[in-house]
C-alpha positions as a printed NumPy array, in Angstrom:
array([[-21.775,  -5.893, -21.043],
       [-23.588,  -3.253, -22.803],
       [-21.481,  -1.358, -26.341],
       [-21.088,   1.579, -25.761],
       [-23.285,   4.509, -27.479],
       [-23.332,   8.271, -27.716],
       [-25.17 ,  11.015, -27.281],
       [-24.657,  14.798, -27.951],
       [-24.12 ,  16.889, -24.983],
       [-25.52 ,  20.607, -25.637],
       [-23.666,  21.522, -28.693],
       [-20.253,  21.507, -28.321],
       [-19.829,  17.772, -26.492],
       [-20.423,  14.227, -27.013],
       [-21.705,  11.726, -24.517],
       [-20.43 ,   8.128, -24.54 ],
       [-22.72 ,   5.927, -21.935],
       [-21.065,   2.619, -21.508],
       [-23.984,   1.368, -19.027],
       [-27.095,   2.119, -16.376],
       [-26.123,   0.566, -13.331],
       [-23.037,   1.892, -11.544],
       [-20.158,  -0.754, -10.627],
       [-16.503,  -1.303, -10.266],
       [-16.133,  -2.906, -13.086],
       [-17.846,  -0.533, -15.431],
       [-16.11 ,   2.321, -13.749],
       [-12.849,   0.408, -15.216],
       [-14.183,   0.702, -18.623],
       [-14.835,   4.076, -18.505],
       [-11.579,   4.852, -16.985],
       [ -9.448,   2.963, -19.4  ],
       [-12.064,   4.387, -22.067],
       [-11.047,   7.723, -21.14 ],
       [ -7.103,   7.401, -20.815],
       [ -7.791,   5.59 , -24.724],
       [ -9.508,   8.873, -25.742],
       [ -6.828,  11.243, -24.122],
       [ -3.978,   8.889, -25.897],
       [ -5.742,   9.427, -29.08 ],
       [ -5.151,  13.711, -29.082],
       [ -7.721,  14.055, -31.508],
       [ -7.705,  16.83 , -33.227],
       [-10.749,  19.584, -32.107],
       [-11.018,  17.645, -28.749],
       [-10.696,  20.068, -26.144],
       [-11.252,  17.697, -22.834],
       [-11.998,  14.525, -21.957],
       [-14.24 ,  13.858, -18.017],
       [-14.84 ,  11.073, -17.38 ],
       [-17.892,  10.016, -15.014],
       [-19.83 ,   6.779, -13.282],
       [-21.416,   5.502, -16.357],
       [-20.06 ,   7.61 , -18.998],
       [-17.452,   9.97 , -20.711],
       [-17.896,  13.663, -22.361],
       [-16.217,  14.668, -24.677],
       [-15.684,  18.469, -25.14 ],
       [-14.584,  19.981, -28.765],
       [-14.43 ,  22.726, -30.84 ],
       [-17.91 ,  22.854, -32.548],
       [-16.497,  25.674, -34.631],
       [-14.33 ,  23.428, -36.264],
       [-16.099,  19.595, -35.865],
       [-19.814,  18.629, -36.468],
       [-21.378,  16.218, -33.873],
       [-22.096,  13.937, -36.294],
       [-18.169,  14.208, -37.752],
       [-16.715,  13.555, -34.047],
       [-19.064,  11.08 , -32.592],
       [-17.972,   8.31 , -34.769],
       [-14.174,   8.88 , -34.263],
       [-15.038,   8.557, -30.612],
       [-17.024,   6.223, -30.508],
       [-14.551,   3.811, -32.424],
       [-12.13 ,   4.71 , -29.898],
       [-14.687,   3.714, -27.012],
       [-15.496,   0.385, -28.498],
       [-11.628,  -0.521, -28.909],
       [-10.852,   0.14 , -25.777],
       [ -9.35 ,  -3.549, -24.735],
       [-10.039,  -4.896, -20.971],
       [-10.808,  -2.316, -18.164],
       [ -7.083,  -2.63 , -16.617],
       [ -5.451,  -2.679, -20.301],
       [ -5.054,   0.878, -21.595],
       [ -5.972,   3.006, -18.281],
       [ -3.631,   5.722, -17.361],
       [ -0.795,   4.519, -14.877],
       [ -2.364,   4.697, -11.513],
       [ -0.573,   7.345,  -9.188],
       [ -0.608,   6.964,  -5.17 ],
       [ -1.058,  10.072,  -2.653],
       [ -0.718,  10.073,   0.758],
       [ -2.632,  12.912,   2.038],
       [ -1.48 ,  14.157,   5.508],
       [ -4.548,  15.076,   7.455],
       [ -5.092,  16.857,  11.301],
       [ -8.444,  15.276,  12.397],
       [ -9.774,  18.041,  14.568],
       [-12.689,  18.259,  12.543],
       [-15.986,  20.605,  13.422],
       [-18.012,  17.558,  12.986],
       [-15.944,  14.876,  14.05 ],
       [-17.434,  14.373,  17.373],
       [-20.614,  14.213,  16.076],
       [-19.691,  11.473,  13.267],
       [-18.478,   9.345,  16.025],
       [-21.636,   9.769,  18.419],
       [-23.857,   8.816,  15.23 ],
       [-22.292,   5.824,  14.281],
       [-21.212,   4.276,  17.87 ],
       [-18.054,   4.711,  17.881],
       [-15.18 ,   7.216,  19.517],
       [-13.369,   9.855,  17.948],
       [-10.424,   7.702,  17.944],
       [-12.225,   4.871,  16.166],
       [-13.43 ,   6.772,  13.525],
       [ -9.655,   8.321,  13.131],
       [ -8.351,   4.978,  12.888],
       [-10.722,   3.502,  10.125],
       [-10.247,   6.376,   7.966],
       [ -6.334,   5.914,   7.97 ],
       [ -6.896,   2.544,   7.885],
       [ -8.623,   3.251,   3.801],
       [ -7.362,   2.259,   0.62 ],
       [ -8.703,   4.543,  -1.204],
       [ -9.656,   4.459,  -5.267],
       [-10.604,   7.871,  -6.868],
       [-13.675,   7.451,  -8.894],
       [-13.893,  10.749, -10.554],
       [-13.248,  14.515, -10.249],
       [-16.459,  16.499, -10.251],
       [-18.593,  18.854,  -8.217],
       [-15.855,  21.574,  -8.506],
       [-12.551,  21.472, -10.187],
       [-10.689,  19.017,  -8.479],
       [-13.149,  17.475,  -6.166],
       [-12.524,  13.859,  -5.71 ],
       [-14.867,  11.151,  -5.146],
       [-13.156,   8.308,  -2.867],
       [-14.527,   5.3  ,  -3.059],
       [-12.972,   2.609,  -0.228],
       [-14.07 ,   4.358,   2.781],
       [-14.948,   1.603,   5.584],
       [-18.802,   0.759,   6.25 ],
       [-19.001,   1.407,   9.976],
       [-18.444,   4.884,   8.794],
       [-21.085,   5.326,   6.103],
       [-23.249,   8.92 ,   7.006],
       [-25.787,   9.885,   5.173],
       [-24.956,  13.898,   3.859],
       [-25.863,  16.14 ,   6.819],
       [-29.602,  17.516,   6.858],
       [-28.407,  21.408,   6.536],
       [-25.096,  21.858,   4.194],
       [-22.394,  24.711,   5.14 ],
       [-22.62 ,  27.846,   3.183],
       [-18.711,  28.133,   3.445],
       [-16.169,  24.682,   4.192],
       [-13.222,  25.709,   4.181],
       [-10.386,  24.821,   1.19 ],
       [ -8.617,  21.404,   2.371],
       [-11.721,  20.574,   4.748],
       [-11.446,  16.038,   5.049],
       [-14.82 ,  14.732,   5.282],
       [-17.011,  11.719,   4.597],
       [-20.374,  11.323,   3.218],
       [-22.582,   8.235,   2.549],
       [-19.676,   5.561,   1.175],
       [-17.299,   7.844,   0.42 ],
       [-14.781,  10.135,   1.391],
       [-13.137,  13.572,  -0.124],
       [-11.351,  16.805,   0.405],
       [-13.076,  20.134,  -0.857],
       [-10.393,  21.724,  -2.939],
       [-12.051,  25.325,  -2.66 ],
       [-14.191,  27.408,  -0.02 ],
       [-17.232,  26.268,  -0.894],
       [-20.652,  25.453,   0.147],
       [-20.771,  21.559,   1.444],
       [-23.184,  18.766,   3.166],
       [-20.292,  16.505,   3.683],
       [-18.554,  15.6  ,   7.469],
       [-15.924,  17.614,   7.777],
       [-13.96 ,  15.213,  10.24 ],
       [-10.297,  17.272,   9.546],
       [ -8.053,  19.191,   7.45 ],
       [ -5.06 ,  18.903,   5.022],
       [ -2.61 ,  21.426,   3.904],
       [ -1.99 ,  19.456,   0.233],
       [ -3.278,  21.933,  -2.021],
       [ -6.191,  19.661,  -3.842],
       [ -6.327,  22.42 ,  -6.842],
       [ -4.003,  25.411,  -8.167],
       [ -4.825,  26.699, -11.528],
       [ -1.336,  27.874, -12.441],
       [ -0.616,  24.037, -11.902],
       [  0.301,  21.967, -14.557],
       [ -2.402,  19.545, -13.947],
       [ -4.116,  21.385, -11.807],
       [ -6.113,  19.071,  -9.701],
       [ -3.672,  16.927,  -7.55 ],
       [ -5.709,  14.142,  -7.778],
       [ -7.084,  12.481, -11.316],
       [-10.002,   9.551, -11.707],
       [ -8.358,   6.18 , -11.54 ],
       [ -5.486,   7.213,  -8.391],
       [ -5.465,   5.695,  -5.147],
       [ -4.731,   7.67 ,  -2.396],
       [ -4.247,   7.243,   1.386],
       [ -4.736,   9.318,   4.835],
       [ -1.628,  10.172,   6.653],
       [ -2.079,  10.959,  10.204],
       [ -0.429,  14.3  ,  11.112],
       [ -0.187,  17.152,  13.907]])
């Protein structure tokens, strides 16, 4: 298990890498790294992401050096106990989904199987968000069932629509915003993913589980 180390991130963040190879159980450590770091409210710190290998740090570098933060962070990092000990209680979802997808008939052809087979295993899911990123409030699920792993598709949307379900590779996700996309779109949810005025914003935060509820 590698200590962690930093690194500064332009000049107004701090980088802690706790590894090089993604895997579950680093992913713990930097969850339960970043739930220490948000526990801490350090003064100056402005927002805490975390990521697959690593955490930034965001402050105010009108008020804190890089080399004043870094080690206050990094202290934190390295007393972070064992992966499950200090990480932010986990919060379920079930996300109610329509599965009329543009692309779900396609998704089915490629891998074999029927529309209602590939309906079925992604309810079936238990799924673990790994971390919010891409846009605000994008969440990478990790869980999603191997007879449904798609590569991204060879020409991505200009536009998916806000709420679009789809898969990609081993994952699955909901786009939060119209945006452009290379994921599966396989169906839609009306749970509002992001709202600014929202207090968090993003409905869904790195270390959740969440779940696919079959609706019409």
């Amino acid at each position: 298990m590698e200590a962690p180390r930093t690194e500064p991130l332009g000049d107004s963040a701090v980088t802690i890498m706790f590894g090089t190879e993604r895997s579950p159980e680093l992913l713990k450590r930097v969850h339960s790294a970043a739930a220490s770091l948000l526990a801490a409210s350090i003064a100056d710190v402005k927002d805490v992401v975390p990521a697959y290998l690593s955490v930034a740090v965001f402050y105010d570098s009108l008020q804190k050096s890089y080399g004043e933060i870094a080690p206050t962070l990094l202290a934190i990092a390295r007393r972070t106990a064992l992966p499950a000990a200090r990480m932010q209680a986990s919060r379920a979802h079930d996300i109610p989904v329509v599965y009329d997808g543009p692309d779900l008939d396609l998704v089915a052809s490629a891998l074999g199987l029927t529309t209602e087979e590939v309906v079925a295993r992604h309810l079936a899911g238990h799924y673990s968000v790994d971390l919010i990123g891409f846009v605000p409030g994008f969440a990478y699920l990790s869980g999603l069932d191997p007879a449904l792993h798609l590569p991204r598709r060879t020409q991505p949307r200009p536009r998916v629509p806000a709420g679009s379900v789809a898969i990609a590779g081993a994952q699955t996700g909901v786009y939060p915003l119209d945006t452009p996309g290379g994921w599966h779109i396989i169906g839609r949810t009306d749970a509002v993913m992001f709202d600014p005025v929202r207090d968090p914003p993003a409905l869904l935060r790195a270390g959740d589980t969440a779940r696919f509820a079959l609706t019409r």
